[in-house]
CSV table of C-alpha atoms (C1' of nucleotides) in Angstrom, one decimal:
chain,number,residue,atom,x,y,z
Z,1,MET,CA,1.8,18.8,16.4
Z,2,ARG,CA,4.0,21.5,15.4
Z,3,LYS,CA,5.1,23.1,12.1
Z,4,PRO,CA,8.1,21.7,10.4
Z,5,GLU,CA,11.5,23.3,10.9
Z,6,PRO,CA,12.3,26.2,8.8
Z,7,SER,CA,15.2,24.3,7.6
Z,8,SER,CA,13.3,21.4,6.6
Z,9,CYS,CA,12.1,20.7,3.1
Z,10,SER,CA,9.5,23.2,3.0
Z,11,SER,CA,12.0,26.0,3.4
Z,12,SER,CA,10.8,29.3,2.0
Z,13,SER,CA,13.9,29.7,0.0
Z,14,SER,CA,11.9,29.8,-2.9
Z,15,SER,CA,8.2,29.9,-3.7
Z,16,SER,CA,8.5,28.3,-6.9
Z,17,ALA,CA,7.4,25.0,-7.5
Z,18,GLY,CA,9.4,25.1,-10.7
Z,19,LYS,CA,12.1,22.6,-12.1
Z,20,ASP,CA,15.1,24.9,-11.5
Z,21,ILE,CA,17.8,23.5,-9.3
Z,22,ILE,CA,18.0,25.5,-6.3
Z,23,ASN,CA,20.2,25.0,-3.4
Z,24,VAL,CA,18.9,25.8,0.1
Z,25,GLN,CA,20.7,25.1,3.3
Z,26,ASN,CA,19.3,22.9,6.0
Z,27,SER,CA,20.3,23.3,9.7
Z,28,ASN,CA,23.6,21.7,9.3
Z,29,ASN,CA,24.6,24.1,6.5
Z,30,VAL,CA,24.5,21.3,4.0
Z,31,LYS,CA,23.3,22.4,0.7
Z,32,LEU,CA,20.1,20.7,-0.3
Z,33,ARG,CA,19.1,20.6,-4.0
Z,34,LYS,CA,15.5,21.2,-5.0
Z,35,GLY,CA,14.0,21.0,-8.4
Z,36,LEU,CA,14.3,18.3,-11.0
Z,37,TRP,CA,16.0,15.1,-10.2
Z,38,SER,CA,19.0,14.3,-12.3
Z,39,PRO,CA,19.6,10.6,-13.6
Z,40,GLU,CA,22.5,10.3,-11.3
Z,41,GLU,CA,20.3,11.2,-8.1
Z,42,ASP,CA,17.7,8.7,-9.4
Z,43,ASP,CA,20.4,6.0,-9.7
Z,44,LYS,CA,21.5,6.8,-6.1
Z,45,LEU,CA,18.0,6.6,-4.7
Z,46,MET,CA,17.2,3.5,-6.6
Z,47,ASN,CA,20.3,1.7,-5.6
Z,48,TYR,CA,20.0,2.6,-2.0
Z,49,MET,CA,16.3,1.5,-2.0
Z,50,LEU,CA,16.7,-1.7,-3.7
Z,51,ASN,CA,19.7,-2.7,-1.5
Z,52,ASN,CA,18.5,-1.3,1.8
Z,53,GLY,CA,14.7,-0.8,1.7
Z,54,GLN,CA,12.9,2.0,3.1
Z,55,GLY,CA,13.9,3.5,6.4
Z,56,CYS,CA,13.6,6.9,7.8
Z,57,TRP,CA,13.6,9.0,4.8
Z,58,SER,CA,16.1,11.6,6.1
Z,59,ASP,CA,18.5,8.7,6.7
Z,60,VAL,CA,17.8,7.5,3.1
Z,61,ALA,CA,18.7,11.0,1.8
Z,62,ARG,CA,21.8,11.0,4.0
Z,63,ASN,CA,23.1,7.4,3.3
Z,64,ALA,CA,22.4,7.5,-0.3
Z,65,GLY,CA,24.6,10.5,-0.6
Z,66,LEU,CA,21.8,12.6,-1.9
Z,67,GLN,CA,21.8,16.4,-1.2
Z,68,ARG,CA,18.1,16.2,-1.1
Z,69,CYS,CA,15.7,16.4,2.0
Z,70,GLY,CA,14.0,13.1,2.9
Z,71,LYS,CA,10.7,14.3,1.9
Z,72,SER,CA,11.9,15.0,-1.5
Z,73,CYS,CA,13.3,11.4,-1.5
Z,74,ARG,CA,10.2,9.9,-0.5
Z,75,LEU,CA,8.3,11.7,-3.1
Z,76,ARG,CA,10.5,10.8,-5.9
Z,77,TRP,CA,10.4,7.3,-4.8
Z,78,ILE,CA,6.7,6.9,-4.5
Z,79,ASN,CA,5.7,8.9,-7.6
Z,80,TYR,CA,8.5,8.0,-10.0
Z,81,LEU,CA,11.1,5.2,-9.1
Z,82,ARG,CA,9.1,2.6,-7.3
Z,83,PRO,CA,9.5,-0.5,-9.5
Z,84,ASP,CA,6.0,-1.4,-9.5
Z,85,LEU,CA,4.6,1.8,-11.1
Z,86,LYS,CA,2.6,1.5,-14.2
Z,87,ARG,CA,3.4,3.8,-16.9
Z,88,GLY,CA,1.5,5.2,-19.6
Z,89,ALA,CA,-2.1,6.5,-20.1
Z,90,PHE,CA,-4.9,5.3,-17.8
Z,91,SER,CA,-6.9,2.4,-19.1
Z,92,PRO,CA,-10.7,2.9,-19.7
Z,93,GLN,CA,-11.2,0.7,-16.7
Z,94,GLU,CA,-9.0,2.6,-14.6
Z,95,GLU,CA,-10.6,5.8,-15.7
Z,96,ALA,CA,-13.9,4.5,-14.9
Z,97,LEU,CA,-12.9,3.3,-11.6
Z,98,ILE,CA,-11.3,6.6,-10.7
Z,99,ILE,CA,-14.5,8.4,-11.5
Z,100,HIS,CA,-16.5,5.9,-9.5
Z,101,LEU,CA,-14.2,6.0,-6.4
Z,102,HIS,CA,-14.1,9.8,-6.6
Z,103,SER,CA,-17.8,9.9,-6.4
Z,104,LEU,CA,-17.4,7.8,-3.1
Z,105,LEU,CA,-14.3,9.3,-1.7
Z,106,GLY,CA,-14.0,12.8,-2.9
Z,107,ASN,CA,-10.6,14.1,-3.1
Z,108,ARG,CA,-9.1,11.4,-1.0
Z,109,TRP,CA,-6.4,10.6,-3.8
Z,110,SER,CA,-4.3,8.4,-1.6
Z,111,GLN,CA,-7.3,6.2,-0.9
Z,112,ILE,CA,-8.2,6.1,-4.6
Z,113,ALA,CA,-4.7,5.3,-5.4
Z,114,ALA,CA,-4.8,2.5,-3.0
Z,115,ARG,CA,-7.4,0.8,-5.2
Z,116,LEU,CA,-5.4,1.2,-8.4
Z,117,PRO,CA,-2.0,-0.4,-8.0
Z,118,GLY,CA,0.8,1.0,-9.8
Z,119,ARG,CA,-0.9,4.4,-9.8
Z,120,THR,CA,0.1,7.2,-7.5
Z,121,ASP,CA,-2.0,9.7,-5.9
Z,122,ASN,CA,-0.2,12.3,-7.7
Z,123,GLU,CA,-0.9,10.8,-10.9
Z,124,ILE,CA,-4.5,10.4,-10.2
Z,125,LYS,CA,-4.9,14.0,-9.0
Z,126,ASN,CA,-3.2,15.3,-12.1
Z,127,PHE,CA,-5.5,13.1,-14.2
Z,128,TRP,CA,-8.6,14.2,-12.2
Z,129,ASN,CA,-7.6,17.8,-12.3
Z,130,SER,CA,-6.6,18.1,-15.9
Z,131,THR,CA,-8.8,15.8,-17.7
Z,132,VAL,CA,-11.9,14.7,-15.8
Z,133,LYS,CA,-12.7,18.1,-14.2
Z,134,LYS,CA,-12.3,19.6,-17.6
Z,135,ARG,CA,-15.0,17.3,-18.9
Z,136,LEU,CA,-17.2,17.9,-16.1
Z,137,ARG,CA,-16.9,21.5,-16.8
Z,138,ASN,CA,-17.6,21.1,-20.4
Z,139,LEU,CA,-20.6,19.0,-19.4
Z,140,GLN,CA,-21.7,21.8,-17.3
Z,141,SER,CA,-21.5,24.3,-20.2
Z,142,GLY,CA,-22.8,22.1,-22.4
Z,143,SER,CA,-20.0,22.7,-24.9
Z,144,PRO,CA,-18.4,19.8,-26.6
Z,145,SER,CA,-15.0,18.8,-25.4
Z,146,PRO,CA,-12.0,19.5,-27.6
Z,147,ASN,CA,-10.9,15.9,-27.0
Z,148,THR,CA,-14.0,14.6,-28.5
Z,149,SER,CA,-12.7,15.8,-31.9
Z,150,ASP,CA,-9.8,13.5,-31.8
Z,151,SER,CA,-11.2,10.1,-32.6
Z,152,SER,CA,-7.9,8.6,-33.5
Z,153,SER,CA,-6.5,7.9,-30.2
Z,154,PRO,CA,-7.9,5.0,-28.2
Z,155,LYS,CA,-8.0,7.1,-25.2
Z,156,HIS,CA,-10.1,9.7,-26.8
Z,157,GLN,CA,-12.3,7.0,-28.4
Z,158,VAL,CA,-13.1,5.9,-24.8
Z,159,MET,CA,-13.5,9.5,-23.4
Z,160,GLY,CA,-15.4,10.5,-26.3
Z,161,GLY,CA,-18.0,7.9,-25.3
Z,162,LEU,CA,-17.8,9.4,-22.0
Z,163,ILE,CA,-18.3,12.9,-23.2
Z,164,SER,CA,-21.3,12.0,-25.2
Z,165,MET,CA,-22.8,10.4,-22.1
Z,166,GLN,CA,-22.0,13.5,-20.3
Z,167,GLU,CA,-23.7,15.5,-22.8
Z,168,GLN,CA,-26.8,13.4,-22.6
Z,169,ALA,CA,-26.7,13.7,-18.9
Z,170,ALA,CA,-26.5,17.4,-19.0
Z,171,GLY,CA,-29.9,17.6,-20.4
Z,172,ILE,CA,-31.4,15.1,-18.0
Z,173,MET,CA,-30.0,16.4,-14.8
Z,174,PRO,CA,-28.8,20.0,-15.0
Z,175,MET,CA,-29.3,20.5,-11.3
Z,176,TYR,CA,-26.2,18.4,-10.7
Z,177,MET,CA,-24.2,20.3,-13.1
Z,178,ASP,CA,-23.9,23.9,-12.0
Z,179,SER,CA,-21.2,24.5,-9.5
Z,180,SER,CA,-17.4,24.3,-9.3
Z,181,SER,CA,-17.4,23.5,-5.5
Z,182,SER,CA,-15.8,20.3,-4.6
Z,183,SER,CA,-19.0,18.8,-3.3
Z,184,SER,CA,-20.8,19.7,-6.3
Z,185,SER,CA,-18.1,18.1,-8.4
Z,186,SER,CA,-18.4,14.9,-6.5
Z,187,MET,CA,-22.2,15.1,-7.3
Z,188,GLN,CA,-21.3,15.7,-10.8
Z,189,ALA,CA,-19.0,12.7,-10.9
Z,190,MET,CA,-21.5,10.7,-9.0
Z,191,ALA,CA,-24.2,11.5,-11.5
Z,192,LEU,CA,-21.7,10.7,-14.2
Z,193,ASN,CA,-20.8,7.6,-12.4
Z,194,GLN,CA,-24.3,6.2,-12.4
Z,195,MET,CA,-24.0,5.8,-16.1
Z,196,VAL,CA,-20.4,5.1,-16.4
Z,197,ASP,CA,-20.7,2.2,-14.2
Z,198,PRO,CA,-17.0,0.5,-14.3
Z,199,LEU,CA,-18.4,-2.8,-14.1
Z,200,HIS,CA,-20.5,-2.2,-17.1
Z,201,MET,CA,-17.2,-0.9,-18.9
Z,202,PHE,CA,-15.4,-4.2,-17.7
Z,203,GLN,CA,-18.1,-6.3,-19.0
Z,204,HIS,CA,-18.3,-4.5,-22.4
Z,205,ASP,CA,-14.7,-4.3,-22.8
Z,206,LEU,CA,-14.3,-8.1,-22.2
Z,207,ASN,CA,-17.1,-8.6,-24.7
Z,208,MET,CA,-15.5,-6.8,-27.3
Z,209,SER,CA,-11.8,-7.5,-26.7
Z,210,ASN,CA,-11.4,-10.9,-24.8
Z,211,ASN,CA,-8.4,-11.3,-27.1
Z,212,ILE,CA,-6.6,-8.4,-25.6
Z,213,ALA,CA,-7.7,-8.7,-22.1
Z,214,SER,CA,-4.8,-10.5,-20.2
Z,215,GLY,CA,-3.5,-10.7,-16.8
Z,216,TYR,CA,-4.9,-12.1,-13.6
Z,217,PHE,CA,-8.2,-13.2,-14.7
Z,218,ASN,CA,-9.6,-15.2,-17.6
Z,219,ALA,CA,-12.1,-13.0,-19.4
Z,220,PRO,CA,-14.1,-15.9,-21.1
Z,221,GLN,CA,-14.3,-17.7,-17.9
Z,222,TYR,CA,-15.6,-14.8,-16.3
Z,223,MET,CA,-18.2,-14.3,-18.9
Z,224,ALA,CA,-19.2,-18.0,-18.4
Z,225,GLN,CA,-19.6,-17.8,-14.8
Z,226,ILE,CA,-21.7,-14.7,-14.4
Z,227,ASP,CA,-24.2,-13.3,-16.7
Z,228,LEU,CA,-23.7,-9.6,-16.2
Z,229,GLY,CA,-24.8,-8.7,-19.8
Z,230,GLY,CA,-25.6,-5.1,-20.4
Z,231,ASP,CA,-29.2,-5.8,-20.1
Z,232,ASP,CA,-28.7,-6.8,-16.5
Z,233,LEU,CA,-27.3,-3.5,-15.4
Z,234,PRO,CA,-29.3,-0.3,-15.2
Z,235,GLY,CA,-26.6,1.5,-17.1
Z,236,GLY,CA,-27.0,-0.1,-20.4
Z,237,ASN,CA,-29.0,-2.1,-22.7
Z,238,GLY,CA,-26.2,-4.2,-24.1
Z,239,ALA,CA,-26.5,-2.6,-27.6
Z,240,LEU,CA,-22.8,-1.8,-27.6
Z,241,GLY,CA,-20.9,-0.1,-30.3
Z,242,ASP,CA,-17.7,-1.2,-31.8
Z,243,VAL,CA,-15.5,1.7,-30.9
Z,244,ASP,CA,-16.9,3.7,-28.1
Z,245,ILE,CA,-17.0,2.1,-24.8
Z,246,GLY,CA,-20.5,1.0,-25.3
Z,247,PHE,CA,-22.5,4.1,-24.6
Z,248,ASP,CA,-24.1,4.5,-27.9
Z,249,GLY,CA,-27.1,2.6,-26.8
Z,250,GLU,CA,-30.1,4.2,-25.2
Z,251,MET,CA,-29.4,5.0,-21.6
Z,252,PHE,CA,-31.4,4.1,-18.5
Z,253,VAL,CA,-31.1,7.1,-16.2
Z,254,PRO,CA,-32.2,6.5,-12.7
Z,255,SER,CA,-34.0,9.4,-11.2
Z,256,LEU,CA,-31.3,11.1,-9.1
Z,257,GLU,CA,-33.8,12.9,-6.9
Z,258,SER,CA,-34.8,9.4,-5.6
Z,259,VAL,CA,-31.4,7.9,-5.2
Z,260,GLY,CA,-29.2,8.9,-2.3
Z,261,ILE,CA,-25.7,8.0,-1.8
Z,262,GLU,CA,-26.7,5.0,0.4
Z,263,GLU,CA,-29.2,3.8,-2.1
Z,264,LYS,CA,-26.9,4.1,-5.1
Z,265,VAL,CA,-24.2,2.3,-3.2
Z,266,GLU,CA,-26.6,-0.5,-2.3
Z,267,THR,CA,-27.7,-0.8,-5.9
Z,268,GLU,CA,-24.3,-1.0,-7.2
Z,269,ASN,CA,-23.4,-3.6,-4.5
Z,270,THR,CA,-26.2,-5.8,-5.5
Z,271,TYR,CA,-24.5,-6.2,-9.0
Z,272,ARG,CA,-20.9,-6.3,-7.6
Z,273,ARG,CA,-21.3,-8.9,-5.0
Z,274,ALA,CA,-22.0,-11.8,-7.4
Z,275,MET,CA,-19.0,-10.5,-9.4
Z,276,ASN,CA,-16.7,-10.5,-6.3
Z,277,ASN,CA,-18.0,-13.7,-4.8
Z,278,ASN,CA,-17.7,-15.8,-8.0
Z,279,THR,CA,-14.9,-14.3,-10.0
Z,280,PHE,CA,-12.5,-12.0,-8.4
Z,281,HIS,CA,-11.8,-14.1,-5.3
Z,282,ASN,CA,-11.0,-17.0,-7.6
Z,283,THR,CA,-8.2,-15.2,-9.3
Z,284,ASN,CA,-6.0,-14.4,-6.4
Z,285,ASN,CA,-3.0,-16.5,-7.6
Z,286,ASN,CA,0.6,-16.6,-6.8
Z,287,ASN,CA,1.5,-13.6,-8.9
Z,288,ASN,CA,-0.5,-11.4,-6.7
Z,289,ILE,CA,0.9,-12.9,-3.6
Z,290,ASN,CA,4.5,-12.5,-4.9
Z,291,ARG,CA,3.7,-9.1,-6.0
Z,292,ALA,CA,2.6,-8.0,-2.7
Z,293,GLU,CA,5.5,-9.5,-1.0
Z,294,ASN,CA,7.9,-7.8,-3.3
Z,295,LEU,CA,6.1,-4.5,-2.7
Z,296,ALA,CA,6.4,-4.9,0.9
Z,297,ARG,CA,10.1,-5.6,0.6
Z,298,VAL,CA,10.8,-2.4,-1.1
Z,299,GLY,CA,8.5,-0.3,1.2
Z,300,ASN,CA,5.7,0.1,-0.9
Z,301,CYS,CA,3.1,2.6,-0.1
Z,302,TRP,CA,0.0,0.8,-0.7
Z,303,GLU,CA,-1.1,-2.2,1.2
Z,304,VAL,CA,-3.5,-5.0,-0.2
Z,305,ASP,CA,-5.6,-5.2,3.0
Z,306,GLN,CA,-5.3,-1.6,3.7
Z,307,GLU,CA,-7.9,-0.5,6.1
Z,308,LEU,CA,-9.9,2.5,5.0
Z,309,ARG,CA,-11.9,4.7,7.1
Z,310,MET,CA,-13.5,7.9,6.2
Z,311,GLY,CA,-15.3,10.3,8.5
Z,312,GLU,CA,-18.0,8.6,10.5
Z,313,TRP,CA,-19.1,6.1,8.2
Z,314,ASP,CA,-17.4,2.8,7.6
Z,315,LEU,CA,-15.5,3.4,4.2
Z,316,GLU,CA,-14.5,-0.3,4.2
Z,317,GLU,CA,-18.0,-1.2,4.2
Z,318,LEU,CA,-18.8,1.1,1.4
Z,319,MET,CA,-15.9,-0.1,-0.7
Z,320,LYS,CA,-16.2,-3.7,-0.1
Z,321,ASP,CA,-18.0,-4.4,-3.3
Z,322,VAL,CA,-15.9,-2.3,-5.5
Z,323,PRO,CA,-13.6,-4.4,-7.3
Z,324,SER,CA,-10.2,-4.5,-5.7
Z,325,PHE,CA,-7.3,-4.1,-8.2
Z,326,PRO,CA,-4.9,-6.1,-6.6
Z,327,LEU,CA,-6.9,-8.9,-7.6
Z,328,VAL,CA,-7.5,-7.7,-11.0
Z,329,ASP,CA,-4.5,-6.3,-13.0
Z,330,PHE,CA,-5.5,-5.0,-16.4
Z,331,GLN,CA,-2.6,-5.5,-18.6
Z,332,PHE,CA,-3.1,-5.3,-22.3
Z,333,SER,CA,-0.9,-7.2,-24.6
Z,334,ASN,CA,0.1,-5.5,-28.0
S,1,DA,C1',7.7,29.5,-39.4
S,2,DA,C1',6.4,32.0,-35.5
S,3,DG,C1',3.8,33.2,-31.8
S,4,DG,C1',0.1,32.1,-28.7
S,5,DT,C1',-2.7,29.0,-25.9
S,6,DA,C1',-3.7,24.8,-23.7
S,7,DC,C1',-2.3,20.9,-21.5
S,8,DT,C1',0.5,17.5,-18.8
S,9,DC,C1',3.1,16.1,-15.0
S,10,DA,C1',7.1,16.4,-11.8
S,11,DA,C1',7.9,18.7,-7.7
S,12,DC,C1',7.0,21.9,-4.3
S,13,DC,C1',4.5,23.9,-0.2
S,14,DG,C1',1.9,23.9,4.0
S,15,DC,C1',-0.6,21.5,7.2
S,16,DA,C1',-1.9,17.9,10.2
S,17,DA,C1',-1.3,13.0,11.9
S,18,DA,C1',1.7,9.7,13.8
S,19,DT,C1',5.8,8.4,15.9
S,20,DT,C1',9.6,8.9,18.7
S,21,DA,C1',12.8,10.8,22.2
I,1,DC,C1',3.2,14.4,29.1
I,2,DT,C1',5.5,17.3,26.1
I,3,DA,C1',8.4,18.5,22.4
I,4,DA,C1',10.7,17.1,18.4
I,5,DT,C1',10.9,14.7,14.1
I,6,DT,C1',9.0,12.1,10.5
I,7,DT,C1',5.5,10.7,7.5
I,8,DG,C1',1.5,11.5,4.5
I,9,DC,C1',-1.7,14.1,2.2
I,10,DG,C1',-4.0,17.5,-0.8
I,11,DG,C1',-3.4,21.8,-3.2
I,12,DT,C1',-0.7,24.3,-6.2
I,13,DT,C1',2.8,25.9,-9.3
I,14,DG,C1',5.4,26.3,-13.6
I,15,DA,C1',8.7,24.2,-17.1
I,16,DG,C1',8.3,21.6,-21.0
I,17,DT,C1',5.4,20.2,-24.9
I,18,DA,C1',1.7,19.8,-28.2
I,19,DC,C1',-1.5,22.0,-30.6
I,20,DC,C1',-3.6,25.8,-33.0
I,21,DT,C1',-4.0,30.1,-35.6
DNA sequence: AAGGTACTCAACCGCAAATTA
DNA sequence: CTAATTTGCGGTTGAGTACCT
């Protein structure tokens, strides 16, 4: 282990992370550009990657004729140019899953991103830091989120539902809501997550919008195979509203004092096992296989069977019952 | 319409792990 | 085995933009 060379991408020629184009020199006196990528640079990198695949990133930068360091090329490809990237706002399911995964994984953005194909760790990190963190803060202070006032956008409808849940939660379990430390943030998210169960959201979303749920699984079939109605889950009573993501019913809030992480995970696992065994595994179709192959061909950064480990406990074991998104792609038709 | 504030997101930095020579 | 290099990650910054007063 050693520090990177001063001439590398982390050159201290500028402390700005801003978007001005700044030229720095590497050890070969070749000027390296920094800052925003031009469309021409994007084209060069895209063409090179599609034709040659991923190799050593410094070679990519050189061979593609880019005056960028390899690190910059890698970042640009992973966060912006990769053909499998999703665009647009996070779906309610993705949002719920992020909250859920963050409660399990903390700030391990790359591992969270690995469960959300088409999303990058940077994207998720930004989403968390700007949107979710703010909501947790509002929850902590008890003040309503400014976002809740905008009920016109679908995203805000969903998150408005989230907020109202958070506000309910704030009165119930204030002990989890009073610190900005990361661990406490995780606890907040966990507390939140106990009510914002992604599976519950999946189920409700399917209930109310089978007509728009498309992609790799058949929603009506799913409903027929497993009875996971809101009444079956500890997070809801099945009395679902028509706009918010179904939190307007009364909430069952488990005692947090009595539910540790392991218990919580096991409780959730109980519900997820049936789901995974009966539904998701049956949906592994050719689309997914081909997609995975294509991604491998262009050097994609996530792997379907990525092995996950965290600290001293077996992350894979912990995560095995969390729906794996490579098997379920939420694409909504217009 | 103008100025101020809040928010988003692309891109940077530093560090550490992994890999290669 | 060691040093050098590459890769990957999480934290942070700041320009651009949307929203508010």
